[in-house]
Short mmCIF file of C-alpha atoms in Angstrom, two decimals:
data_model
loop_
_atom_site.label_atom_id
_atom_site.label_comp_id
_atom_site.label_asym_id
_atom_site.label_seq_id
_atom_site.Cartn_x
_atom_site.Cartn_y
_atom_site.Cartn_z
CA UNK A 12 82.37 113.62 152.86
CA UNK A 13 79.98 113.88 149.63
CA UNK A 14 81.55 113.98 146.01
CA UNK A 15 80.69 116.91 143.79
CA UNK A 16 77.82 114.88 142.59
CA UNK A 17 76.27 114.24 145.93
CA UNK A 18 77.45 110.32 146.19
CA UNK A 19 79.18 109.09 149.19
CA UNK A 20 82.25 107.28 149.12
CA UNK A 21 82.19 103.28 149.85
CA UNK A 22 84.42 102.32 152.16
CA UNK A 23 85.51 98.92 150.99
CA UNK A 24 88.27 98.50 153.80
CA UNK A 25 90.33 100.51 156.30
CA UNK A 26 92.18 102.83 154.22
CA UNK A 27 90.84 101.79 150.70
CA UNK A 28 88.01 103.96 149.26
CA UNK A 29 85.84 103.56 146.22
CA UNK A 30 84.58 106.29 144.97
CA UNK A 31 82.05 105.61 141.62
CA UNK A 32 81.20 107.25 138.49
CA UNK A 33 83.76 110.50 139.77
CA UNK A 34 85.83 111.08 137.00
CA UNK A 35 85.18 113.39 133.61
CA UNK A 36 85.49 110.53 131.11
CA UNK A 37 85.83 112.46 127.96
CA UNK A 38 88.51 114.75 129.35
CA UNK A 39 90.47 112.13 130.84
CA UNK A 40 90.71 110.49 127.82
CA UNK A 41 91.60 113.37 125.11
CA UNK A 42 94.70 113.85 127.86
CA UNK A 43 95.90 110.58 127.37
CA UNK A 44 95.62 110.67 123.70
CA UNK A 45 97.76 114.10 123.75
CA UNK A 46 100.27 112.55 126.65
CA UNK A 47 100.67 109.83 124.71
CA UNK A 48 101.60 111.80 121.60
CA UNK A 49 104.85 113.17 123.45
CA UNK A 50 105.96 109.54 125.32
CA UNK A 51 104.12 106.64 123.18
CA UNK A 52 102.82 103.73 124.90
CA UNK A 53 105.01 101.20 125.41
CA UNK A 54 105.60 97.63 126.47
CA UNK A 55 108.36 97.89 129.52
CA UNK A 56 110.02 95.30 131.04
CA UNK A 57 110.56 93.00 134.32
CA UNK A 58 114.37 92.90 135.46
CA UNK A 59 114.25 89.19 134.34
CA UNK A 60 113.54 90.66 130.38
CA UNK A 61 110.00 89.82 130.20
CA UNK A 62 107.80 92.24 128.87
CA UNK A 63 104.74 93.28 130.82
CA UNK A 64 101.47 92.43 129.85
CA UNK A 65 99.68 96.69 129.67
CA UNK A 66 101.87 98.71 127.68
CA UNK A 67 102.82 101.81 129.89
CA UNK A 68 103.40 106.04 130.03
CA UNK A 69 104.21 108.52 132.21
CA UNK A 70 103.39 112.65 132.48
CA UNK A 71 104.44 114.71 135.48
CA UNK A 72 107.69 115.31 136.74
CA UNK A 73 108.64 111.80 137.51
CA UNK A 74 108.05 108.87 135.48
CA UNK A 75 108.00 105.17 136.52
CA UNK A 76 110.28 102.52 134.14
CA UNK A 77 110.78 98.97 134.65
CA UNK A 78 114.03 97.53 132.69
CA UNK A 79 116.62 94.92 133.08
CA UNK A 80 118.01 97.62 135.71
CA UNK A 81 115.23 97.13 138.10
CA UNK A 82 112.02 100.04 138.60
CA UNK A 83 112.25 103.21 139.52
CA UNK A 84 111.29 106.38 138.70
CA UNK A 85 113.12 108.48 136.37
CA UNK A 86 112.91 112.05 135.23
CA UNK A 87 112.91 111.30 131.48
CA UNK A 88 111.52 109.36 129.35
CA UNK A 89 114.25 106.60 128.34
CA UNK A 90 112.34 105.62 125.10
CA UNK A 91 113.03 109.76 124.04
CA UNK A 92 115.56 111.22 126.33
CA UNK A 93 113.19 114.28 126.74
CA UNK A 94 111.43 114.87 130.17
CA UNK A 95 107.86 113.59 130.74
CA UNK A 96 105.15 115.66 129.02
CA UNK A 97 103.78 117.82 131.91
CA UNK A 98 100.83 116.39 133.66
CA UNK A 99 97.65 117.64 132.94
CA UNK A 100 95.55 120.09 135.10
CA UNK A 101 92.73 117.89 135.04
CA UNK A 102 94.68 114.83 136.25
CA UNK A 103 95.74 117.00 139.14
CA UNK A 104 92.79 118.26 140.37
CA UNK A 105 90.87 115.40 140.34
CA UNK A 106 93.66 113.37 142.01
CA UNK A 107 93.71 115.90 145.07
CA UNK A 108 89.59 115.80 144.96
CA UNK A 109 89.32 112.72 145.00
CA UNK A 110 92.43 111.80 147.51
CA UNK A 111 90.43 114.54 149.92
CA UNK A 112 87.53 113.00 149.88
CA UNK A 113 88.63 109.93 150.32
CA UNK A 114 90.02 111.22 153.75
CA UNK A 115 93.46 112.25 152.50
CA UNK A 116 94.23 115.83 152.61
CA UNK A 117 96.94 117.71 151.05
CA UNK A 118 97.78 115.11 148.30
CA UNK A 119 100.08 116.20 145.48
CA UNK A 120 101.17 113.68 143.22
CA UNK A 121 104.80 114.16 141.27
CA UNK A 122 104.10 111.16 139.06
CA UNK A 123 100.86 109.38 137.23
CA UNK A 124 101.34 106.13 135.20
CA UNK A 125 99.23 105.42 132.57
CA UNK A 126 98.58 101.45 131.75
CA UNK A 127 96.74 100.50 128.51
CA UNK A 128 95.21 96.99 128.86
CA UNK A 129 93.82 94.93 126.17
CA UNK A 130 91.06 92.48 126.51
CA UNK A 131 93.13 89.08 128.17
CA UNK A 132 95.69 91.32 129.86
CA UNK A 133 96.22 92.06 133.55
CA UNK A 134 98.85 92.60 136.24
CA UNK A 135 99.81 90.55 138.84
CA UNK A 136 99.88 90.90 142.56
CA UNK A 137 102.37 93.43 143.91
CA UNK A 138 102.80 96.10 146.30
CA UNK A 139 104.11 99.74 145.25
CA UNK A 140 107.34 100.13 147.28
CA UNK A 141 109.54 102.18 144.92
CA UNK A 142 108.53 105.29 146.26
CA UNK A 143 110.34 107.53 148.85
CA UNK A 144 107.09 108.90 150.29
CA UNK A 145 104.53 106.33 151.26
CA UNK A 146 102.67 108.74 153.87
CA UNK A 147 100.71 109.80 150.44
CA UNK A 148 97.84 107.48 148.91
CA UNK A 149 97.46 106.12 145.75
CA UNK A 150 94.85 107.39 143.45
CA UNK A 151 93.70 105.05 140.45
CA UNK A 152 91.68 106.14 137.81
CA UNK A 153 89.27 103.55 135.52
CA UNK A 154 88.42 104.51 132.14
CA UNK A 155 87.57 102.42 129.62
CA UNK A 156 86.62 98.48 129.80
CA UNK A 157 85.90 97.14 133.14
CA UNK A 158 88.37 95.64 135.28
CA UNK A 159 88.47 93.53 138.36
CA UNK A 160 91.06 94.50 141.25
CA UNK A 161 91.80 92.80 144.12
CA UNK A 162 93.93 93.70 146.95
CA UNK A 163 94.93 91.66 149.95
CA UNK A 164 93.55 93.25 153.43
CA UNK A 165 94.54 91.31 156.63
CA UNK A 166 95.91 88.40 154.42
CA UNK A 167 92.07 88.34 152.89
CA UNK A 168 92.08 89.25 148.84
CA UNK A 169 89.15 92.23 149.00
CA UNK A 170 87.41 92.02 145.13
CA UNK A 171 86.51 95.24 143.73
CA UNK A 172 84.78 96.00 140.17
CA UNK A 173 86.24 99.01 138.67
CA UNK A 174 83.81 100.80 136.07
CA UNK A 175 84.81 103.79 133.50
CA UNK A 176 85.13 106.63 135.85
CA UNK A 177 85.25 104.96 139.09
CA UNK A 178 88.21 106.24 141.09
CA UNK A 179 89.91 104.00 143.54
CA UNK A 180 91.79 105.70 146.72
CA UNK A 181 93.59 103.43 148.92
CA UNK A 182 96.75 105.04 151.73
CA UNK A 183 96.88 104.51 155.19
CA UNK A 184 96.89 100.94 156.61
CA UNK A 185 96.42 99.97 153.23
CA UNK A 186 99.01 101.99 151.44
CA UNK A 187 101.36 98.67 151.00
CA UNK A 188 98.85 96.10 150.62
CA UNK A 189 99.56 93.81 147.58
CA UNK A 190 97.21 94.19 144.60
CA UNK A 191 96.65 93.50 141.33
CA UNK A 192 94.03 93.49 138.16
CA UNK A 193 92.38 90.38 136.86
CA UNK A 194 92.79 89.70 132.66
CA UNK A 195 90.51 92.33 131.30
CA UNK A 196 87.17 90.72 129.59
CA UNK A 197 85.65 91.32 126.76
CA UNK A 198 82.50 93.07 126.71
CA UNK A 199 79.78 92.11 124.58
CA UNK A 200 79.70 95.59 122.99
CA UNK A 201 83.24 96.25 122.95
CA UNK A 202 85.41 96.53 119.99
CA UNK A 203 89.16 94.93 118.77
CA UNK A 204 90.71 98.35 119.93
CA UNK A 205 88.87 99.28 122.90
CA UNK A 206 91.11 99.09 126.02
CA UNK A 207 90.68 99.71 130.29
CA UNK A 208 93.03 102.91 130.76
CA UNK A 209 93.97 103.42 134.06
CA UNK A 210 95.80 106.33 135.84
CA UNK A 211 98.23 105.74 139.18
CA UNK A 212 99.14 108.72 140.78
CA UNK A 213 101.74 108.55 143.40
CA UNK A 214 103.62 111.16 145.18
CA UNK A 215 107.24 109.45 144.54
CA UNK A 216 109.45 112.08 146.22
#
């Protein structure tokens, strides 16, 4: 299936689709910056009392949280005690667009994390297992600085550059895999605050 813009998407393995340069940059971002208004960035932690390295947010009806208590998704925000600002229309529609044409049909996420990374920071290899319904994909938007992902396929680590806008799609065989983002570089035109945003949405129940 052809984007809106007449680009096909890349299939980089079975179940994980790249699709580039799909995203409306500008509106993406001015959501953030209101979402982020309502539940502030923040720096959450492992259950061992580290902090993690990208300072986190939520907006839909769920909300993921990582604390002393373990992760999970919550309702409300635990840094406010108000429920997670509502999740843009924008962040909906092009989650379902780009989940369909990525070969997943019907997707309706209940949650989207937002990570803020600074140049240096990453995250390291995981899998996303704290969620109920793992029949949906995973939809992850770039904006921002470049990043480097990798997920492990088939015990082989797959390397994929993520540009502002790209959207990454992976569900399926791959809806388990382990993954992670390399330590953000700097770019040669990039400035002290310039950071790689990056939506997640999952459908969580």
């Amino acid at each position: 299936m052809l984007d809106l813009f007449g680009r096909s998407p890349a299939l980089i393995a079975p179940g994980v689709v790249l699709l580039t340069a799909f995203s409306d940059v500008a509106v993406l971002k001015s959501q953030i910056e209101a979402v982020s208004l309502l539940a502030p960035f923040r720096h959450m932690t492992t259950p061992g009392g580290r902090p993690m390295g990208a300072a986190m947010t939520n907006c839909g009806p769920l909300g993921w949280v990582g604390d002393r208590n373990g992760y999970r998704y919550e309702a409300t925000d635990p840094l406010t005690g108000r429920p997670w600002p509502e999740m843009p229309s924008a962040f909906m529609t092009l989650a379902r667009r780009a989940a369909e044409t990525a070969g997943f049909g019907n997707f309706k996420p209940d949650a989207c994390l937002i990570n803020r990374y600074a140049v240096g920071v990453g995250m390291g290899m995981h899998r996303d297992v704290d969620e109920l319904d793992r029949e949906a994909p995973i939809v992850s938007v770039s904006l921002g600085l470049t990043a480097r992902f990798v997920i492990r396929i088939e015990g082989k680590l797959q390397k994929i550059e993520l540009n502002e806008g790209d959207v990454l799609v992976f569900g399926g065989p791959a809806r388990e895999a382990e993954h992670g983002v390399r330590p953000v570089r700097h770019r040669e035109d990039s400035q002290p605050t310039d950071f790689r945003f990056n939506l997640t949405l999952r459908k969580a129940r």
